[in-house]
Coordinates of N, CA and C in Angstrom, one line a residue:
X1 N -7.3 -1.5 -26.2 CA -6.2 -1.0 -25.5 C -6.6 0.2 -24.6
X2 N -6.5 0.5 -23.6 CA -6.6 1.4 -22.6 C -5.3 2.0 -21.8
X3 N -5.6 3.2 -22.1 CA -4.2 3.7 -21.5 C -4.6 4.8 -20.2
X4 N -4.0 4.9 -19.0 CA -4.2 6.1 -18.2 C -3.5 7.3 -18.0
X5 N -3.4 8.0 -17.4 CA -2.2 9.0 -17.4 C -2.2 8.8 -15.9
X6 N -1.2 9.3 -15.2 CA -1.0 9.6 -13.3 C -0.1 10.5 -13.5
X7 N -0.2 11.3 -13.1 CA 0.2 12.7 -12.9 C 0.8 13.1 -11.4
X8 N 1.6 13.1 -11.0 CA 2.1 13.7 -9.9 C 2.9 15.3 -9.7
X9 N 3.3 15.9 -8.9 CA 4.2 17.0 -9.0 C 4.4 17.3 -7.6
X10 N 6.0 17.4 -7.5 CA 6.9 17.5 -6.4 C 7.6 18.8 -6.2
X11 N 7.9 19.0 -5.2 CA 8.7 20.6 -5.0 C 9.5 20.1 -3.8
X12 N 10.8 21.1 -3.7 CA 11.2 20.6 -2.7 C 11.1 21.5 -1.4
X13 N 10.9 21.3 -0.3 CA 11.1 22.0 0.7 C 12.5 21.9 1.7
X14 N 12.1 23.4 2.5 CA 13.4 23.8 3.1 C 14.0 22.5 4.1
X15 N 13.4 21.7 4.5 CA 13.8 20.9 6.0 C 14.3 19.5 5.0
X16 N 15.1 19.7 3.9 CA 15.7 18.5 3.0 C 14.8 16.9 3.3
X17 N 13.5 17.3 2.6 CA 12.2 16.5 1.8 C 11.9 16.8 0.9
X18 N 11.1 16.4 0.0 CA 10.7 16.6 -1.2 C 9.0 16.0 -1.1
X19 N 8.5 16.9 -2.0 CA 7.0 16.5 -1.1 C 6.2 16.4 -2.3
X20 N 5.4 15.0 -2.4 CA 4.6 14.6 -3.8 C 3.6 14.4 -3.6
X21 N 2.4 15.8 -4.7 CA 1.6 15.6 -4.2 C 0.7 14.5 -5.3
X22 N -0.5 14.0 -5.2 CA -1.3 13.2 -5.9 C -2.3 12.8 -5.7
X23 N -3.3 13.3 -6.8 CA -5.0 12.4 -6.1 C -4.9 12.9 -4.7
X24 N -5.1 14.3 -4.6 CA -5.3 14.5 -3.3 C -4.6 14.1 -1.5
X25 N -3.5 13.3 -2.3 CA -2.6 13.4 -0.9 C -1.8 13.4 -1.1
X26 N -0.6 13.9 -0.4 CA 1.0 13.7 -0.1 C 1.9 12.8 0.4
X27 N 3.1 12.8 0.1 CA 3.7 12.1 0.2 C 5.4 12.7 0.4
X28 N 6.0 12.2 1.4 CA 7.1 13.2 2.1 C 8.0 11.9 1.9
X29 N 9.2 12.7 1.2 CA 10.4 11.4 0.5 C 11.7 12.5 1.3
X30 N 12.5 11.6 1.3 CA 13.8 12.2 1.7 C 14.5 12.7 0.7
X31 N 15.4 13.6 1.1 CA 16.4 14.1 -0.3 C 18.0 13.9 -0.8
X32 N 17.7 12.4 0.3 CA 19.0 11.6 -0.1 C 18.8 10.6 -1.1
X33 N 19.6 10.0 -1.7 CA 19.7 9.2 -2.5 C 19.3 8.0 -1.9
X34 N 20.2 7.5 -0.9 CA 19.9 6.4 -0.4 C 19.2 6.8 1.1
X35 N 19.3 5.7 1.9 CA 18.2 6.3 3.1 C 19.7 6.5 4.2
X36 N 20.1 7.9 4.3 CA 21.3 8.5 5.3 C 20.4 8.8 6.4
X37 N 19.4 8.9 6.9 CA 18.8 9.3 7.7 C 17.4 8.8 7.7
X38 N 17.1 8.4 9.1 CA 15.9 7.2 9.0 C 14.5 8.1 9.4
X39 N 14.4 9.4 9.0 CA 13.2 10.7 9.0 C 12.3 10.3 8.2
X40 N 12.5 10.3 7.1 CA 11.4 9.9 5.6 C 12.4 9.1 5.0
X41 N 11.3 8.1 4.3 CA 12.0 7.2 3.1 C 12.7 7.6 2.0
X42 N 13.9 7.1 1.5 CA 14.4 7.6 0.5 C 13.9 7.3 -1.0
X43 N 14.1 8.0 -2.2 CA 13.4 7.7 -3.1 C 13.8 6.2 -3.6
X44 N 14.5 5.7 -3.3 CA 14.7 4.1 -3.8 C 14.0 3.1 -3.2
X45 N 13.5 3.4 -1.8 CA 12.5 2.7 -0.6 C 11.3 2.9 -1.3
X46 N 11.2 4.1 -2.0 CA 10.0 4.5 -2.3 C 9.5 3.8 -4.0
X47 N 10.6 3.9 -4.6 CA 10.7 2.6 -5.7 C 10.3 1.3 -5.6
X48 N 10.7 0.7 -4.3 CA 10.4 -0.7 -4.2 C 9.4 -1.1 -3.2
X49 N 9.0 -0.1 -2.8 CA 7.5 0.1 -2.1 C 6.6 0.3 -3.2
X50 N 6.8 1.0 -3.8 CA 5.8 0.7 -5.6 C 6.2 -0.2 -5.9
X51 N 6.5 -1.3 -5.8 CA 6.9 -2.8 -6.3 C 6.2 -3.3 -6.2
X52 N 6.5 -3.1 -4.6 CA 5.6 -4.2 -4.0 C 4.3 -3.9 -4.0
X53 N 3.6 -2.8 -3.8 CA 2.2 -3.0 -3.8 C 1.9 -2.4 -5.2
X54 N 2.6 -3.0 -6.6 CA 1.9 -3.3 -7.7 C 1.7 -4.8 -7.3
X55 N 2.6 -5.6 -7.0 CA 3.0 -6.9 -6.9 C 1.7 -7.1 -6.1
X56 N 1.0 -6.7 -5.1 CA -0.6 -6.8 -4.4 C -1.3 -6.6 -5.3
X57 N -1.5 -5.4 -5.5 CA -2.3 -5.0 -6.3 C -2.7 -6.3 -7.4
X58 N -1.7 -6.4 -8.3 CA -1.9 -7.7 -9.6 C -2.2 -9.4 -9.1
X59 N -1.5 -9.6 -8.2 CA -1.4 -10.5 -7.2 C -2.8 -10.9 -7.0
X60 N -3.5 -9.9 -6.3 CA -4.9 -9.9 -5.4 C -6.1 -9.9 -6.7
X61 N -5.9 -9.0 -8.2 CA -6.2 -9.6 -8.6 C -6.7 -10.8 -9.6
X62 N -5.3 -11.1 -10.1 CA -5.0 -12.7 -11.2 C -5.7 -13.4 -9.8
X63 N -5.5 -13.4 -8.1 CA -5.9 -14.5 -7.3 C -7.6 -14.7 -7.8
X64 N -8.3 -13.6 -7.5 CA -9.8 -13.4 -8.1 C -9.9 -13.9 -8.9
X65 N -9.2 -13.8 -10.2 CA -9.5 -14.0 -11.5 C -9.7 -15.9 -11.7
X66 N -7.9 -16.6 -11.1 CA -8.2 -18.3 -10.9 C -8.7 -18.4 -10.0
X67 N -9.4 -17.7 -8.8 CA -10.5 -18.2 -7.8 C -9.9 -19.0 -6.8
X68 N -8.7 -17.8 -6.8 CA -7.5 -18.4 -5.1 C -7.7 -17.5 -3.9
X69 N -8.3 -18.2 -3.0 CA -8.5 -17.3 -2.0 C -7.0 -17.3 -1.1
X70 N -6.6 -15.9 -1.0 CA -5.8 -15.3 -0.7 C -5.8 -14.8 0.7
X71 N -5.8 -15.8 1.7 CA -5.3 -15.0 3.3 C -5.1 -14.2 3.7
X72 N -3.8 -13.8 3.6 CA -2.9 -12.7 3.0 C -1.4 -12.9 2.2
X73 N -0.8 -11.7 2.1 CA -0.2 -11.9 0.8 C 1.4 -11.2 1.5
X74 N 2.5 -11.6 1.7 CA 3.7 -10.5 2.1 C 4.4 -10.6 1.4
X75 N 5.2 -9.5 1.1 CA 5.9 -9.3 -0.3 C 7.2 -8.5 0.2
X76 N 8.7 -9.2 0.2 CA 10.1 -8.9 0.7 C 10.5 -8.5 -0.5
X77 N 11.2 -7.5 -0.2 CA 11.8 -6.8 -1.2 C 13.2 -5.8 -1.0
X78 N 14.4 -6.7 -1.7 CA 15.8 -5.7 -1.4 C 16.6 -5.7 -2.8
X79 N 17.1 -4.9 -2.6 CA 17.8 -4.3 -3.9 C 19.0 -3.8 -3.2
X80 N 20.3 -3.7 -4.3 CA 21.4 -3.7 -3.8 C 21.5 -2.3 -4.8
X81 N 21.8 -1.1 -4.0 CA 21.5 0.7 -4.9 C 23.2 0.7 -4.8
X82 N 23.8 1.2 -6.3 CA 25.0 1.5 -6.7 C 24.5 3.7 -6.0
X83 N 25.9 3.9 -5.9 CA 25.1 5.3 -5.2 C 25.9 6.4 -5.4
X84 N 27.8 5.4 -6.5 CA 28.6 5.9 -6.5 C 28.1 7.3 -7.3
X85 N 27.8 7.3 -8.4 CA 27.6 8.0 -10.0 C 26.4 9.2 -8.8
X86 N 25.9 9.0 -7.7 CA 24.6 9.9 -7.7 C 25.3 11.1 -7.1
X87 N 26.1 10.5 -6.4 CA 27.0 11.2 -5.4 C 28.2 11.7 -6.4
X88 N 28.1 11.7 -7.4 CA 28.9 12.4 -8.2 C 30.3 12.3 -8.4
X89 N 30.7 10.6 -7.5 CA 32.1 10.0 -7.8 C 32.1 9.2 -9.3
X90 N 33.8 9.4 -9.3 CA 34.0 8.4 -10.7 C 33.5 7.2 -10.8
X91 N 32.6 6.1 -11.2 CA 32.4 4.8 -11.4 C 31.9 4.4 -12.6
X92 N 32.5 3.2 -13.1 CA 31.8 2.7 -14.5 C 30.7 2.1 -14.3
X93 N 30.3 2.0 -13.1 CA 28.5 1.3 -12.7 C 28.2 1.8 -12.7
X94 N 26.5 1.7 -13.5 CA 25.7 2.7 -13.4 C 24.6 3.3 -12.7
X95 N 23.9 4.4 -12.5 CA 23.7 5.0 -11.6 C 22.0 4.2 -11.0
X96 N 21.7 3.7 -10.1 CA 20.4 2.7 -9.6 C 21.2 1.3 -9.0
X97 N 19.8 0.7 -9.2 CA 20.1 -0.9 -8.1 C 20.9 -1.8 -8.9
X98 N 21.8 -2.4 -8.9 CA 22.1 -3.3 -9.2 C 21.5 -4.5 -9.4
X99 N 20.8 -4.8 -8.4 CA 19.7 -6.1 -7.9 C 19.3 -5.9 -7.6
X100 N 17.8 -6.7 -8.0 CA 16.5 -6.8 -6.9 C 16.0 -8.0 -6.8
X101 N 15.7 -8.3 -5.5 CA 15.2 -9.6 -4.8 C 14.1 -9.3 -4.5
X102 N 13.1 -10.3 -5.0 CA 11.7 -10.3 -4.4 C 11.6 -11.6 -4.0
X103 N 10.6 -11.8 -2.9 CA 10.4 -13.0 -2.1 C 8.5 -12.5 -2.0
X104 N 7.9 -13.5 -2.3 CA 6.6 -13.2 -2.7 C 6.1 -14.5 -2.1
X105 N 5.1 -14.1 -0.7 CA 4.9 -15.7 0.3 C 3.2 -15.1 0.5
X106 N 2.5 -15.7 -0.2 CA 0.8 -16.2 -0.4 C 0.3 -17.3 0.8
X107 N -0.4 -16.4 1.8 CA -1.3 -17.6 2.7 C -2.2 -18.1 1.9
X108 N -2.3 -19.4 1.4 CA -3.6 -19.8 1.1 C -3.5 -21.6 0.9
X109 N -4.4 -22.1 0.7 CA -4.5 -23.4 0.6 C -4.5 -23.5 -0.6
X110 N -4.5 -22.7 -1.6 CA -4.5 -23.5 -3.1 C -3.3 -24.8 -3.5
X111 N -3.2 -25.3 -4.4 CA -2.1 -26.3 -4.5 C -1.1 -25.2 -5.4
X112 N -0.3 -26.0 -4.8 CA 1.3 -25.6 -5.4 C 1.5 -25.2 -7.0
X113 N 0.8 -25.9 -7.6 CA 0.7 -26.0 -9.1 C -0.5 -24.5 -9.3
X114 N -1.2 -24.9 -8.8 CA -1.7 -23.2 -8.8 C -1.3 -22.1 -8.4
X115 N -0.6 -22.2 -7.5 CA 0.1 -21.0 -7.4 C 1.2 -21.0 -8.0
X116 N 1.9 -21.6 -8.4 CA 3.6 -21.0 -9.7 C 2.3 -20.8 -10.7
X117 N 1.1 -21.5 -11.5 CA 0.9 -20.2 -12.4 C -0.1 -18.8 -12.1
X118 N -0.5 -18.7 -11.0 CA -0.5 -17.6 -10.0 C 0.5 -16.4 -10.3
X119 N 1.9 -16.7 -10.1 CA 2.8 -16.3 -9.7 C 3.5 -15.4 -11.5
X120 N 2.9 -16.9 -11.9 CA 3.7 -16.4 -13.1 C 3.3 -15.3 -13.9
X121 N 1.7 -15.6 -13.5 CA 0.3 -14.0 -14.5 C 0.9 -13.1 -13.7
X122 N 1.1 -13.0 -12.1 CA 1.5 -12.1 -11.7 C 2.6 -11.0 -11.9
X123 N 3.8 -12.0 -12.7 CA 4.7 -12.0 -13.3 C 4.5 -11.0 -14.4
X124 N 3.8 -11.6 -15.7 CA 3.7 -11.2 -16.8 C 2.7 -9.8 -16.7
X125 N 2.2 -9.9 -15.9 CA 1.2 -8.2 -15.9 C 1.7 -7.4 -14.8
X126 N 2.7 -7.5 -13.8 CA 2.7 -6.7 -13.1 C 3.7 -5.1 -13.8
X127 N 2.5 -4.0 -13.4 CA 3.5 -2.6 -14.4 C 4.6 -2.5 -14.3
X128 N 5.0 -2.2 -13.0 CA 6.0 -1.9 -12.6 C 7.6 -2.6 -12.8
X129 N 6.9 -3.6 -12.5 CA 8.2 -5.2 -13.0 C 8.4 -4.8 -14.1
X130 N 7.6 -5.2 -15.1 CA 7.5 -4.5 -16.4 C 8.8 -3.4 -17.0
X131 N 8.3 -2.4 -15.9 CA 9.1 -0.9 -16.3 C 10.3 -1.3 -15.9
X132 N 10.6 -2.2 -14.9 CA 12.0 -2.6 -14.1 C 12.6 -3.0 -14.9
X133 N 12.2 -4.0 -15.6 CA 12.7 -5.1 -16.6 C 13.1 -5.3 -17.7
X134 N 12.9 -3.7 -18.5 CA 12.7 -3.3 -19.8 C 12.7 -2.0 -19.9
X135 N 13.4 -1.2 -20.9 CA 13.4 0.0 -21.4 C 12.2 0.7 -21.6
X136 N 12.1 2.1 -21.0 CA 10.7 3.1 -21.5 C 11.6 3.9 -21.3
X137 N 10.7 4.7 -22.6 CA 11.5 6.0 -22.6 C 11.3 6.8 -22.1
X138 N 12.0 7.9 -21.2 CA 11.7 8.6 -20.1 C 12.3 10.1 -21.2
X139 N 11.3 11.0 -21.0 CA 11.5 12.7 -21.8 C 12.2 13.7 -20.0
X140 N 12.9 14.2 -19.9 CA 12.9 14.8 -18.8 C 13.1 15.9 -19.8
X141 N 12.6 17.4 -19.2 CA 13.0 18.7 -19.9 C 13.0 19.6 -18.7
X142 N 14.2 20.4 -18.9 CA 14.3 21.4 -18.0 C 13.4 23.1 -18.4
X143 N 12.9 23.9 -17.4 CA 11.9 24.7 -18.1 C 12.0 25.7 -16.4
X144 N 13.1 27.0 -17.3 CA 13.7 27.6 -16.6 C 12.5 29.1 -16.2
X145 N 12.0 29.1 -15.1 CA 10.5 30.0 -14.6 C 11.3 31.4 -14.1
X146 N 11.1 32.2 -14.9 CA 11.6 33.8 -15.0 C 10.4 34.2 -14.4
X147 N 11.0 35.1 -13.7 CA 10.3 36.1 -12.8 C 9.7 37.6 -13.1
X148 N 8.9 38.1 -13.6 CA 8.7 39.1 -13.8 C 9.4 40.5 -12.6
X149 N 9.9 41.0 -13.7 CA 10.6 42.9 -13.0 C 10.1 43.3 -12.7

C-alpha cells in the first residue's frame, strides 16, 4: 500500500481571488461559488477540471497497461451546482452538485469490447471519482493567528 500526501495552501487576496499555491506554481480561482464572473474559474470548474484530468491521467494509463493506443482522449464534463445553502438561503438541498455528467470519447481503433473494459479500470481506479462517489472524511479546524502587542 502506498500512500502520498499533496499539500496545498491558499490565501485570499484583495481583487476577490483566492490563490493556491502548489509544487511550485499557482493557481488563481475565483471567490464565487459558482462562476458570477467569467475572470477566473470558480471553485466548482475547478472541481471538475480535477475530474477530468484524473479521468486522463488514469485513462492514459490502464490505455498503456491493455496496450490501447490512445489518439487522443476528450473528457465532457457538467454538473448541475445547488448554490442555494452557499449563499446562505433556506433550502433542504444540500450544499454542491447535484449531478455530474461525464462523457468520456477515446480516439483510437481498439474494438468496442476493449474499450467498455478500458472504461471500466478507468472507472474503478480513478481517485477522484472515487472521492465523488463515496464518503472521506474531511477534518477542517479553525486556528485563530494572534498578533503580537
Amino acid at each position: 500500500m502506498s500512500n502520498k500526501s499533496i499539500n496545498i495552501t491558499g490565501f485570499s487576496e484583495s481583487n476577490n481571488q483566492f490563490v493556491v499555491k502548489s509544487q511550485g506554481f499557482n493557481v488563481r480561482i475565483s471567490n464565487n461559488v459558482s462562476n458570477d464572473d467569467n475572470n477566473d474559474p470558480s471553485p466548482a470548474e475547478f472541481l471538475l477540471a480535477g475530474f477530468a484530468g484524473s479521468i486522463n491521467a488514469v485513462g492514459k494509463l490502464v490505455a498503456k497497461e491493455l496496450e490501447i493506443e490512445l489518439e487522443s482522449l476528450l473528457v465532457e464534463i457538467s454538473g448541475e451546482l445547488e448554490t442555494k445553502k452557499a449563499e446562505g438561503l433556506r433550502t433542504r438541498s444540500r450544499a454542491g452538485f447535484r449531478k455530474i455528467e461525464v462523457l468520456v470519447k477515446p480516439v483510437s481503433d481498439a474494438p468496442l469490447g476493449l474499450l467498455k473494459q478500458w472504461i471500466d479500470e478507468v472507472k474503478e481506479r480513478c481517485p477522484l471519482r472515487d472521492n465523488l462517489i463515496n464518503s472521506t472524511p474531511v477534518q477542517l479546524t479553525l486556528l485563530k493567528e494572534f498578533k503580537a502587542a
